[in-house]
Short mmCIF file of C-alpha atoms and ligand atoms in Angstrom, two decimals:
data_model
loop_
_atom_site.label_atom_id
_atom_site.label_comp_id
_atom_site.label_asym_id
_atom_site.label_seq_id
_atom_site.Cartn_x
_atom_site.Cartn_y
_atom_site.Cartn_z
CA UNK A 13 107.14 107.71 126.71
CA UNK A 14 104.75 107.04 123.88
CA UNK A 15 107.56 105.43 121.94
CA UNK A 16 107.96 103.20 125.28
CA UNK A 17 104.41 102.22 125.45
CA UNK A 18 104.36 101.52 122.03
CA UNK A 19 107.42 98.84 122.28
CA UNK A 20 105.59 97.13 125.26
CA UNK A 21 101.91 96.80 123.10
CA UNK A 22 103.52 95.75 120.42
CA UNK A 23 105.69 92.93 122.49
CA UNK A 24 102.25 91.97 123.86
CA UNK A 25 100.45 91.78 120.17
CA UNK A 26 102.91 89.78 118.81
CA UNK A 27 101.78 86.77 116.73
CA UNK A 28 102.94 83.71 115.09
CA UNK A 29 107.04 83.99 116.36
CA UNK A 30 106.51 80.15 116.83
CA UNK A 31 105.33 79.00 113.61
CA UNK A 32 107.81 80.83 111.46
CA UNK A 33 110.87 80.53 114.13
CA UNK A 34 112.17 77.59 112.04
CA UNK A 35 111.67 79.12 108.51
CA UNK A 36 113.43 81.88 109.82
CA UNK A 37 116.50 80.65 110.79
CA UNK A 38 116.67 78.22 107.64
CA UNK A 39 116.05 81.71 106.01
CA UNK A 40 119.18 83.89 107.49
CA UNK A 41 121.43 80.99 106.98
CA UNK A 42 120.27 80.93 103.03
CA UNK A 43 120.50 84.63 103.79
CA UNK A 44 123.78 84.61 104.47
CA UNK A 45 125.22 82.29 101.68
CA UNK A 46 122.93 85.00 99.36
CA UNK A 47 125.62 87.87 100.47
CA UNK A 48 128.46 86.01 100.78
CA UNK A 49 127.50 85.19 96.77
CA UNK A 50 126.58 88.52 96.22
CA UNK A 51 129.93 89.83 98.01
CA UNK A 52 132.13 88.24 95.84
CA UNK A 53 130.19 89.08 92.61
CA UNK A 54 129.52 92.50 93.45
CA UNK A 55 132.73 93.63 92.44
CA UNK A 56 132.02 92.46 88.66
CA UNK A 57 128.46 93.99 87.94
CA UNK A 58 126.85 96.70 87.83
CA UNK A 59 123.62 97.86 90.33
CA UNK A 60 121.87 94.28 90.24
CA UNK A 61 119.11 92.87 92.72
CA UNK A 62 121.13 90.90 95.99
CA UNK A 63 118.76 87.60 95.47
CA UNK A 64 116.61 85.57 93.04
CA UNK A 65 113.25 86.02 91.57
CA UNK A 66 110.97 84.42 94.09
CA UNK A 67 112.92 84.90 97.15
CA UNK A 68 113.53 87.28 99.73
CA UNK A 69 116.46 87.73 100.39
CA UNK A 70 118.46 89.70 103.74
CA UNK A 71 120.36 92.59 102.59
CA UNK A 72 122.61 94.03 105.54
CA UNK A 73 123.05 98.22 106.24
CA UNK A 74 127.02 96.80 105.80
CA UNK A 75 126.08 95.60 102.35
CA UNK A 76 125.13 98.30 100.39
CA UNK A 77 124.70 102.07 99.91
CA UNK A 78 121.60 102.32 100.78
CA UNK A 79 120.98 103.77 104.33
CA UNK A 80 119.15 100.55 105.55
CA UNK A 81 119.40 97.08 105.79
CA UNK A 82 116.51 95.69 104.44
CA UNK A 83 114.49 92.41 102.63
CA UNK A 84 114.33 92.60 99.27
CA UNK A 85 111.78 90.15 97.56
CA UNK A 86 111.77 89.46 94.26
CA UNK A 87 108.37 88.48 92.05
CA UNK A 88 108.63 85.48 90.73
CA UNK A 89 108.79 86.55 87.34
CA UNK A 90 111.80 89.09 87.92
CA UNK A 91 113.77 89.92 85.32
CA UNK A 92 116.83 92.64 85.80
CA UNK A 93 116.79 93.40 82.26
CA UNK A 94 113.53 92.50 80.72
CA UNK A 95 111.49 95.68 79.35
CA UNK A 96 108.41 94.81 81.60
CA UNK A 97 109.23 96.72 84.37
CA UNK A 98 107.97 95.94 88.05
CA UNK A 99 106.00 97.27 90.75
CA UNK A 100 107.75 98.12 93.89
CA UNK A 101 106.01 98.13 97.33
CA UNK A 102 108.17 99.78 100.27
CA UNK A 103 106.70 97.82 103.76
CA UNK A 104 108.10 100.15 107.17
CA UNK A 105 107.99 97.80 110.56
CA UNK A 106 106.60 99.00 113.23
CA UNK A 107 108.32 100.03 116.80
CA UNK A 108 109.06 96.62 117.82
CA UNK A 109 111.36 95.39 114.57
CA UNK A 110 113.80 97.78 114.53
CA UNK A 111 117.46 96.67 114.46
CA UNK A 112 121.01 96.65 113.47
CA UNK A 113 120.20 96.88 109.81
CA UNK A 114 122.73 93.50 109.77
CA UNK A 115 121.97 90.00 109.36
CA UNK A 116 121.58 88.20 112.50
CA UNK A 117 118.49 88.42 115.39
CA UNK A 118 119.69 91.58 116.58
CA UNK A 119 118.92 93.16 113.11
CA UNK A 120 117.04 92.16 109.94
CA UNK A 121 116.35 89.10 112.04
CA UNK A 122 113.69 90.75 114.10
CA UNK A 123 111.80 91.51 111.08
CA UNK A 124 111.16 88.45 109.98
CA UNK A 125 110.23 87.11 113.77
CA UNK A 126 106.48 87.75 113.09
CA UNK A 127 104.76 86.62 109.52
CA UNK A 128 105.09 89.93 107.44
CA UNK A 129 107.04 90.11 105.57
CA UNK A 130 107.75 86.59 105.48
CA UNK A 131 104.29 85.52 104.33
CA UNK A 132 105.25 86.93 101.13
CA UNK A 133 107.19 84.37 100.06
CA UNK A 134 105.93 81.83 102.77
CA UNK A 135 102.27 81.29 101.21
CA UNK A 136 102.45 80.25 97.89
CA UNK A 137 99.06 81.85 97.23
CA UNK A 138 99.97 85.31 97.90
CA UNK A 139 102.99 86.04 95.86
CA UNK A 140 102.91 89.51 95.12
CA UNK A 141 103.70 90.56 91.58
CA UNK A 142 105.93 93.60 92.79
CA UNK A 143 109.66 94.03 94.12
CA UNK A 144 108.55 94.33 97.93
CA UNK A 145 111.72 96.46 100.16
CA UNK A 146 111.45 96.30 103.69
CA UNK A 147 114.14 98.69 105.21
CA UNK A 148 114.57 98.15 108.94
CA UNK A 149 114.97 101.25 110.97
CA UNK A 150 117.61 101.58 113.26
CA UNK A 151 118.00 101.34 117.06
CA UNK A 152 117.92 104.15 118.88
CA UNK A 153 120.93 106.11 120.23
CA UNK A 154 121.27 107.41 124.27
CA UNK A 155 121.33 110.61 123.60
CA UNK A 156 120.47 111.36 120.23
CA UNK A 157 117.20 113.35 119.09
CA UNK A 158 117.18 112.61 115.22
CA UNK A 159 114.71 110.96 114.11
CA UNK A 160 116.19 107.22 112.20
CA UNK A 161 119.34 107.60 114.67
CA UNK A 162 116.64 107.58 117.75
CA UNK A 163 115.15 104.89 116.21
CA UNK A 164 112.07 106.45 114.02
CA UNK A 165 111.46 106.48 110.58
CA UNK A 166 113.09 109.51 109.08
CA UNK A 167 111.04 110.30 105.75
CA UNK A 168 114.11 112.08 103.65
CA UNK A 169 116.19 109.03 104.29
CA UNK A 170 113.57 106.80 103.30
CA UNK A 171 112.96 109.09 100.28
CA UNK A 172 116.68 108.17 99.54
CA UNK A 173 115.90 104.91 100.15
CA UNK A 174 113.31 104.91 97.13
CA UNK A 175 116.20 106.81 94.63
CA UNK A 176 118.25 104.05 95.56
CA UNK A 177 115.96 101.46 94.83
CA UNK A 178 115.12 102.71 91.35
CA UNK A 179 118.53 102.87 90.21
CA UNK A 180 119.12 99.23 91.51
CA UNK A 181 116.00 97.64 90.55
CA UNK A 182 114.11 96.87 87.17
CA UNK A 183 110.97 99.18 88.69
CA UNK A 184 108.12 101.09 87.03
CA UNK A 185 108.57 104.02 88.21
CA UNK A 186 104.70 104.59 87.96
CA UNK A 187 103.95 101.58 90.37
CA UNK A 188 105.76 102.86 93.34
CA UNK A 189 103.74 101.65 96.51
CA UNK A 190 103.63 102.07 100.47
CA UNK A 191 102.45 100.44 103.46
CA UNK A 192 103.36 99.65 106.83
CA UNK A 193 101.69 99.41 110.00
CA UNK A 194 101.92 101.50 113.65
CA UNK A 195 105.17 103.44 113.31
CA UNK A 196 105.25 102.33 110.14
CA UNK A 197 101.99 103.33 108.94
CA UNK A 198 102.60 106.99 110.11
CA UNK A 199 106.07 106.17 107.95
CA UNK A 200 103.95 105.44 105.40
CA UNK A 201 101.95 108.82 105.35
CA UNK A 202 105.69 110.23 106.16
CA UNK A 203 106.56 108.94 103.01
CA UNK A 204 104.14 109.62 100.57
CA UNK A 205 104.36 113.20 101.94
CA UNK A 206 107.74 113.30 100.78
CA UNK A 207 107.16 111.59 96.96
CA UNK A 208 104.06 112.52 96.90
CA UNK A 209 104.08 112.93 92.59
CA UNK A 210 106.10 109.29 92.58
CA UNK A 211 103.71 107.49 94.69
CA UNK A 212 101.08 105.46 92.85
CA UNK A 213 98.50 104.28 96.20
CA UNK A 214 99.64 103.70 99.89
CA UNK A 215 98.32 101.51 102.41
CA UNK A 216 98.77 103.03 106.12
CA UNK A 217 97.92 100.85 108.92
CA UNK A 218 97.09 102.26 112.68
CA UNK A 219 99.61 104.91 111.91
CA UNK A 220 101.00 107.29 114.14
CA UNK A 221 100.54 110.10 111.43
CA UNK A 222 98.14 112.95 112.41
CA UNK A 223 97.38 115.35 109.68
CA UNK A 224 97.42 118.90 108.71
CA UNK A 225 96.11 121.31 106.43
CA UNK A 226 98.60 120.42 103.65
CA UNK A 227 97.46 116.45 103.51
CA UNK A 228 94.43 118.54 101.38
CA UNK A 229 97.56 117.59 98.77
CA UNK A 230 96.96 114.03 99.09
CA UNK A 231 93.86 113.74 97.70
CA UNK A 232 94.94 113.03 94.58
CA UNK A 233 96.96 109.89 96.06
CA UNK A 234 94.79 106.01 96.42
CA UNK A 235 95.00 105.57 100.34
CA UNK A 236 93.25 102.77 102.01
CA UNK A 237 93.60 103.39 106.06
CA UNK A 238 92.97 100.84 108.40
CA UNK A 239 92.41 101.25 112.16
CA UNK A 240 90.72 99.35 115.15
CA UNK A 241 88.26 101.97 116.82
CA UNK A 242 89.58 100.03 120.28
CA UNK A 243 92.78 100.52 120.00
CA UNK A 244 94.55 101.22 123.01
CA UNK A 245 98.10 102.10 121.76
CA UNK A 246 97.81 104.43 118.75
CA UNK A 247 94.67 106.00 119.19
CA UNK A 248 92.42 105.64 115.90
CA UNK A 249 91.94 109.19 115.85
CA UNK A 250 94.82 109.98 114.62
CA UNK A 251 94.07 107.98 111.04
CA UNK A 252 90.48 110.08 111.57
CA UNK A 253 92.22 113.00 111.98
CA UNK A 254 94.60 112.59 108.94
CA UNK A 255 91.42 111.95 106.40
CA UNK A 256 89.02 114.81 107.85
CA UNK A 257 92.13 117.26 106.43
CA UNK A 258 92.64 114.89 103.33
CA UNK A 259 89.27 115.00 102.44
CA UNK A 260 87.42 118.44 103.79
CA UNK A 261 84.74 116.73 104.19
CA UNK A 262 82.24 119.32 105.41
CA UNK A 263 80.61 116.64 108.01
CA UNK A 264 83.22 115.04 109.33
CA UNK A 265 82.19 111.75 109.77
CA UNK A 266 84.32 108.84 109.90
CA UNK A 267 82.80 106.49 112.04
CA UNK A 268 81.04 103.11 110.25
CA UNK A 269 77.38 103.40 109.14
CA UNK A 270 77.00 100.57 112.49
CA UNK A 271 78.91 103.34 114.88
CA UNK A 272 76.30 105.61 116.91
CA UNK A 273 79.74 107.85 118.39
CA UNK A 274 83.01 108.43 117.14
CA UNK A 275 84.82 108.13 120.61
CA UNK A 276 86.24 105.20 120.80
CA UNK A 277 85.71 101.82 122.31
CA UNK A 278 82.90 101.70 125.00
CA UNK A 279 80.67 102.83 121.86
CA UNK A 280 80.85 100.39 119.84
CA UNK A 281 77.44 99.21 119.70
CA UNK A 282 76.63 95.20 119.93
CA UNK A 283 76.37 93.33 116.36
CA UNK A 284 78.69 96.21 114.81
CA UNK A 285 80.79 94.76 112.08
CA UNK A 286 84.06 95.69 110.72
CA UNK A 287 83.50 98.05 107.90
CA UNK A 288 85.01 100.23 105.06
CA UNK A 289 84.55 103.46 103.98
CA UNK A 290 84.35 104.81 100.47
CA UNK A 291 85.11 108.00 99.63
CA UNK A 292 83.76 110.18 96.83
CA UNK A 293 86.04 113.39 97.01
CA UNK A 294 84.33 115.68 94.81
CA UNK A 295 80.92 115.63 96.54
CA UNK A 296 82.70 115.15 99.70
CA UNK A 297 80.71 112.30 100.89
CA UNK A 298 81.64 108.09 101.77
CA UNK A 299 79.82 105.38 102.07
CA UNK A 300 80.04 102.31 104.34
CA UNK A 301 80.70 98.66 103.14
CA UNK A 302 80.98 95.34 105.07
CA UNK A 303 84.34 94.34 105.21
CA UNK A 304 85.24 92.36 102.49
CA UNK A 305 82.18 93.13 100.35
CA UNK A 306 84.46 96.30 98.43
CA UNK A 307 84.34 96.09 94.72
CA UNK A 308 87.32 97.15 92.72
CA UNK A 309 84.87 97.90 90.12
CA UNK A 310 84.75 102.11 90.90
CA UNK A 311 88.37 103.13 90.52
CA UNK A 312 87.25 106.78 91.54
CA UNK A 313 86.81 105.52 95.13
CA UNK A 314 90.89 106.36 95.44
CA UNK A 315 90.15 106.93 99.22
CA UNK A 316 89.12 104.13 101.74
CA UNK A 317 89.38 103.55 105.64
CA UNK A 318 88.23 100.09 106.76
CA UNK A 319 87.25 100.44 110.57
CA UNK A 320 88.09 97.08 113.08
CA UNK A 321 85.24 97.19 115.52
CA UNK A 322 87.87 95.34 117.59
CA UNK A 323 91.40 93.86 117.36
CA UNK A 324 93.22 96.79 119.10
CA UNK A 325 96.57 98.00 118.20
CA UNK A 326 97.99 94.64 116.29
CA UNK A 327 95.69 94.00 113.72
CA UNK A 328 98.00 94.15 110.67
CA UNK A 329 97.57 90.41 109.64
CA UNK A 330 94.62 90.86 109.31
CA UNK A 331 94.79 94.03 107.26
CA UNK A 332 96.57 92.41 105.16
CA UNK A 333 94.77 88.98 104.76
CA UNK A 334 90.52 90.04 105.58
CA UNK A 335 89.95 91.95 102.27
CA UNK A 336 91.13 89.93 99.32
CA UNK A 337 90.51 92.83 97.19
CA UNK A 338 92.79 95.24 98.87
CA UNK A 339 96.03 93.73 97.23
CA UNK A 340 93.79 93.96 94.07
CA UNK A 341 93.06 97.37 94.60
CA UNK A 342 96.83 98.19 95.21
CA UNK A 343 98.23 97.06 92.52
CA UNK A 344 96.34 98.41 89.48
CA UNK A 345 97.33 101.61 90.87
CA UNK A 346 99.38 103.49 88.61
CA UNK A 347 99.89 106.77 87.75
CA UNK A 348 99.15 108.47 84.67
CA UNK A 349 100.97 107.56 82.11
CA UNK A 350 102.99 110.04 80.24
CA UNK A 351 101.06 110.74 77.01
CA UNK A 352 102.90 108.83 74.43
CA UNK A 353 104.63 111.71 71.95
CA UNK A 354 105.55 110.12 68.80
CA UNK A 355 106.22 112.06 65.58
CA UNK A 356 108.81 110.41 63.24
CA UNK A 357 108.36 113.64 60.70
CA UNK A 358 111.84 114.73 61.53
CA UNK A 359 112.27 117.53 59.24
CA UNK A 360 107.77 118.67 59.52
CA UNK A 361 107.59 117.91 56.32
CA UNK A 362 104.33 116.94 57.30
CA UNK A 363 104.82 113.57 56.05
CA UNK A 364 107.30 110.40 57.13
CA UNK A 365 109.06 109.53 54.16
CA UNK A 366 112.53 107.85 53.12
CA UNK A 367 114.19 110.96 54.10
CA UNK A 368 113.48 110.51 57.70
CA UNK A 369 113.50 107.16 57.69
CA UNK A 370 117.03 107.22 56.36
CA UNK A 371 117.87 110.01 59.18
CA UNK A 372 117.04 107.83 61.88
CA UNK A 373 118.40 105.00 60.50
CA UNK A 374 121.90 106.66 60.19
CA UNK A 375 121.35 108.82 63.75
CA UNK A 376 120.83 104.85 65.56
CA UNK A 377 123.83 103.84 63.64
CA UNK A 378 125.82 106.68 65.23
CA UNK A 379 126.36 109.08 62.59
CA UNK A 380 126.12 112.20 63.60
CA UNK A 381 127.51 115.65 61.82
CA UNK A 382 127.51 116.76 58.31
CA UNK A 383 127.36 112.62 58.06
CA UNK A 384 124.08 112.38 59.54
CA UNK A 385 122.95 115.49 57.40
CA UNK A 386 124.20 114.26 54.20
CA UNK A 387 122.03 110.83 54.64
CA UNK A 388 119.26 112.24 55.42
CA UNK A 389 119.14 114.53 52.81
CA UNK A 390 116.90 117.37 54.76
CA UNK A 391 117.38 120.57 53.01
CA UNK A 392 117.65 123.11 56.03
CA UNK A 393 118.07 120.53 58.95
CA UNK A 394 121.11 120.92 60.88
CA UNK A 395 122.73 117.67 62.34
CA UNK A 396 122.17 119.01 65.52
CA UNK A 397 118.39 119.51 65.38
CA UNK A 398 117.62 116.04 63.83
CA UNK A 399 119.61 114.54 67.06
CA UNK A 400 117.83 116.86 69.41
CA UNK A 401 114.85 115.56 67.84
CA UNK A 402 115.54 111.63 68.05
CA UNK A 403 116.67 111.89 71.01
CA UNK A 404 113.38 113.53 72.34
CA UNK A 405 111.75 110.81 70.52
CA UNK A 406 114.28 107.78 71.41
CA UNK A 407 112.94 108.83 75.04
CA UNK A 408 109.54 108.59 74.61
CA UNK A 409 109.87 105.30 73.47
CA UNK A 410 108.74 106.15 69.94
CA UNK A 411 111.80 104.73 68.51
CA UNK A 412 111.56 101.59 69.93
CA UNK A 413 109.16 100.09 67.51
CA UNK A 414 109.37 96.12 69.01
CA UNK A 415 109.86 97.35 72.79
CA UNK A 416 112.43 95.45 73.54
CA UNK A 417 113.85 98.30 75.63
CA UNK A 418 116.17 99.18 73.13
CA UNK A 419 116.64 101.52 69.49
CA UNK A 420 118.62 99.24 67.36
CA UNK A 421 119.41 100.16 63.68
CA UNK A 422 118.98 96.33 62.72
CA UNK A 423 115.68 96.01 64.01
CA UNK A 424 113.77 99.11 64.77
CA UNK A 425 115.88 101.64 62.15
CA UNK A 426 115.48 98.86 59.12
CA UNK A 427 111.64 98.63 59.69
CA UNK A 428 111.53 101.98 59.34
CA UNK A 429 113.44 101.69 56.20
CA UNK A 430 111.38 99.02 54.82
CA UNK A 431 108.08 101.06 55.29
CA UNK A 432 109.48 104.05 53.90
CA UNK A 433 110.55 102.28 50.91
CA UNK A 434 106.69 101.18 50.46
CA UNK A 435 106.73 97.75 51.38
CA UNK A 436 103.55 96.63 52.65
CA UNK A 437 103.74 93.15 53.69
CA UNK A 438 104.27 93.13 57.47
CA UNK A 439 105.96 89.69 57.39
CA UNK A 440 108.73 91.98 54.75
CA UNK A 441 108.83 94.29 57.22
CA UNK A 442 109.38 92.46 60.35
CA UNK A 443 111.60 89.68 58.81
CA UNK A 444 114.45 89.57 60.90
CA UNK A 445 114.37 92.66 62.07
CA UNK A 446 111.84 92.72 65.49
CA UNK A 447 112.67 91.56 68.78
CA UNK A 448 109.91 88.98 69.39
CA UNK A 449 110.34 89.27 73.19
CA UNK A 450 109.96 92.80 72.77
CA UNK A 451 106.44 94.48 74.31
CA UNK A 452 105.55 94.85 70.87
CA UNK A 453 106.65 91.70 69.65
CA UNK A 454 104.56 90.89 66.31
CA UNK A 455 104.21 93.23 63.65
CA UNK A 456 100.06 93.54 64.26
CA UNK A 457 101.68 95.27 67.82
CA UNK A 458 104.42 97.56 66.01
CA UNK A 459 101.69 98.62 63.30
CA UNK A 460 99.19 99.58 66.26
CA UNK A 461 102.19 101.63 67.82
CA UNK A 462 102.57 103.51 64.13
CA UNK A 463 98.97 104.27 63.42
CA UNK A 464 97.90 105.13 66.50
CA UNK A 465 100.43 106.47 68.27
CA UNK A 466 102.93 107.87 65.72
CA UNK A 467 100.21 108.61 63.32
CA UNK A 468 101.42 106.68 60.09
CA UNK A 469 99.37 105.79 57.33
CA UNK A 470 99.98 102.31 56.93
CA UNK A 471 97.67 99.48 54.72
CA1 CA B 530 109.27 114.12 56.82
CA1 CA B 531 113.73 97.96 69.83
#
């Protein structure tokens, strides 16, 4: 019944079919030359993106192994094998999109029918710099009780969803985001509940999601909520509801600084403005903004709710489009970093000399053995303890001095040769033997990843 009502709002807040109708069909017809390509190619690579940087692109449920059909849009800048790595951003539909998972309007063509997520790629000022994925959930089946097959999101399958999309995708795996809005937006929560150490911010909008006790786990997480106080098909309390247990907050507050009453609609006092809260979790207190006036300046504000006076249930677009910063605030989310381990002293000889150097050089040229043992020279370091202990360091990305995203013995291992031999000159060093596309492309960058990181004492 809910689910019913829920179909018929959404029906009723639809926007902008019209304007996009013909960019949509141009779209499933490029669509589906983009799988017929990627059909007869598939066969000959390995995991690789369905599209083209700057394009979204329909991937049908027939397609591929993940569990959905879905969009995929690529940044403009996408590279599959390029060391920067991407942001991804997972968008779940709401009630009203779902569909075959195929190409075609009874599947991934509904969820392109209103602007999101077409306006990614639509409006050339608001390219996002991530991967965005935007599964479609399925129809629902007379009869059937599971959530996905009944036609809601199901938060383990979209969990798969995410494994899939990091073995198929160039991602960061520390700039993993979520948003979606009504059934989507409790998806969202859904979600992050399930990855909830993977997830770098989320963005639920009028979500379905109440909360519980155990969303005090969640603190940790950036959220920005968004909810209209009047709206009429998924009642804002449950988003209230959801951040009172995220947050403890011993006053429970959540109405805007311009709200007298936190019921709902008919108190919504004359001249009250769209607002956003800011929440400071360790005193357990928030403040209210103006919509539109929040700074990205204080990063510690990882919680926000911005509160529509008005708009009622379908006020995604405008989510999405009133505060330029939110996007901002997104996507210099990340999570912590692993703390970079680099110690090139194979043998703790307190010291790297030509002795490790010449170790690593002959463990990246594939020696391994008495071999390996015999070039290094270590007296009382087994073979199989130096490679236990490169290949600790090869995955830290110690070894990769020039960042290409690779250890090479005729770049990486012969500047380590060069240095332990004592030259000096960084243009001897680094002569022929760094990537320049790398991350650390010039040798000022690979000496700054030495002294600092792997703590060499270099002139
Ligand atoms: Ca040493
Ligand atoms: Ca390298």
């Amino acid at each position: 019944m809910v689910a019913q009502e829920l179909g018929i709002a959404y029906h009723r807040n639809n926007f902008a079919i019209d304007a996009h109708h013909t960019m949509t069909i141009r779209t499933l017809f490029h669509s589906a030359a983009s799988l017929l390509f990627a059909a007869l190619s598939a066969s000959f690579a390995l995991a690789q993106p369905y599209g083209s940087a700057g394009v979204q692109t329909a991937v049908a449920k027939s397609q591929t192994s993940a569990e959905y059909g879905y969009w995929e849009y690529l940044p403009k800048d996408y590279s599959h094998t390029s060391p920067q790595k991407f942001g991804l951003m997972v968008f779940l539909h709401g009630y009203g999109e779902r569909g075959s998972g195929e190409v075609g309007n009874a599947g991934l063509g509904k969820l392109v029918g209103g602007s999101w997520p077409t306006t990614f790629i639509a409006n050339n000022a608001r390219h996002y710099p991530v991967i965005v994925l935007s599964p479609q959930c399925s129809d629902p089946v007379a009869g059937q009780t599971i959530h996905d097959v009944c036609g809601w999101w199901n938060y383990a399958r979209l969990r798969n969803f995410v494994t899939y999309a990091l073995a198929r995708y160039n991602i960061d795996p520390r700039r993993i985001y979520v948003t979606g809005l009504s059934m989507g937006g409790g998806g969202t929560i859904g979600l992050v509940r399930e990855i909830r150490t993977q997830v770098a911010a989320a963005i639920p909008v009028c979500g379905t999601e109440s909360g519980s006790a155990a969303d005090a786990n969640l603190a940790a997480i950036p959220l920005w909520f968004a909810h209209a106080i009047d709206d009429g098909t998924v009642n804002w309390s449950s988003t209230r509801n959801l951040i009172n247990q995220i947050t403890a907050e011993t006053a429970t507050i959540t109405t805007g600084s311009d709200y007298t009453d936190a019921s709902g609609p008919g108190n919504v006092p004359a001249g009250a403005r769209n607002q956003t809260a800011l929440y400071s979790l360790g005193t357990q207190t928030h403040a209210w903004e103006n919509l539109g006036t929040t700074t990205n300046v204080d990063h510690d504000k990882r919680l926000r709710f911005t509160l529509y006076k008005d708009g009622g249930h379908g006020i995604w677009s405008r989510v999405y489009n009133d505060d330029p910063n939110m996007m901002n605030w997104l996507f210099i989310q990340r999570l912590n970093e692993a703390p970079q381990t680099c110690n090139l002293d194979i043998n703790a000889g307190g010291a790297f000399d030509l002795k490790d150097a010449r170790a690593a050089l002959a463990w990246m040229l594939g020696f391994r053995g008495t071999t390996l043992e015999n070039f290094a020279g270590f007296s009382g370091v087994n073979a199989a303890a130096i490679d236990q202990f490169l290949s600790a360091q090869k995955a830290s990305g110690a070894l990769d001095l020039d960042g290409d995203g690779e250890v090479r013995a005729t770049t990486d291992g012969l500047m380590l040769l060069r240095i332990a031999l004592g030259i000096t000159d960084g243009v001897a060093i680094t002569n022929k033997a760094l990537n320049a596309s790398g991350s650390r492309g010039n040798w000022s960058a690979v000496r700054n990843h030495l002294v600092n990181s792997c703590k060499l004492t270099l002139p």
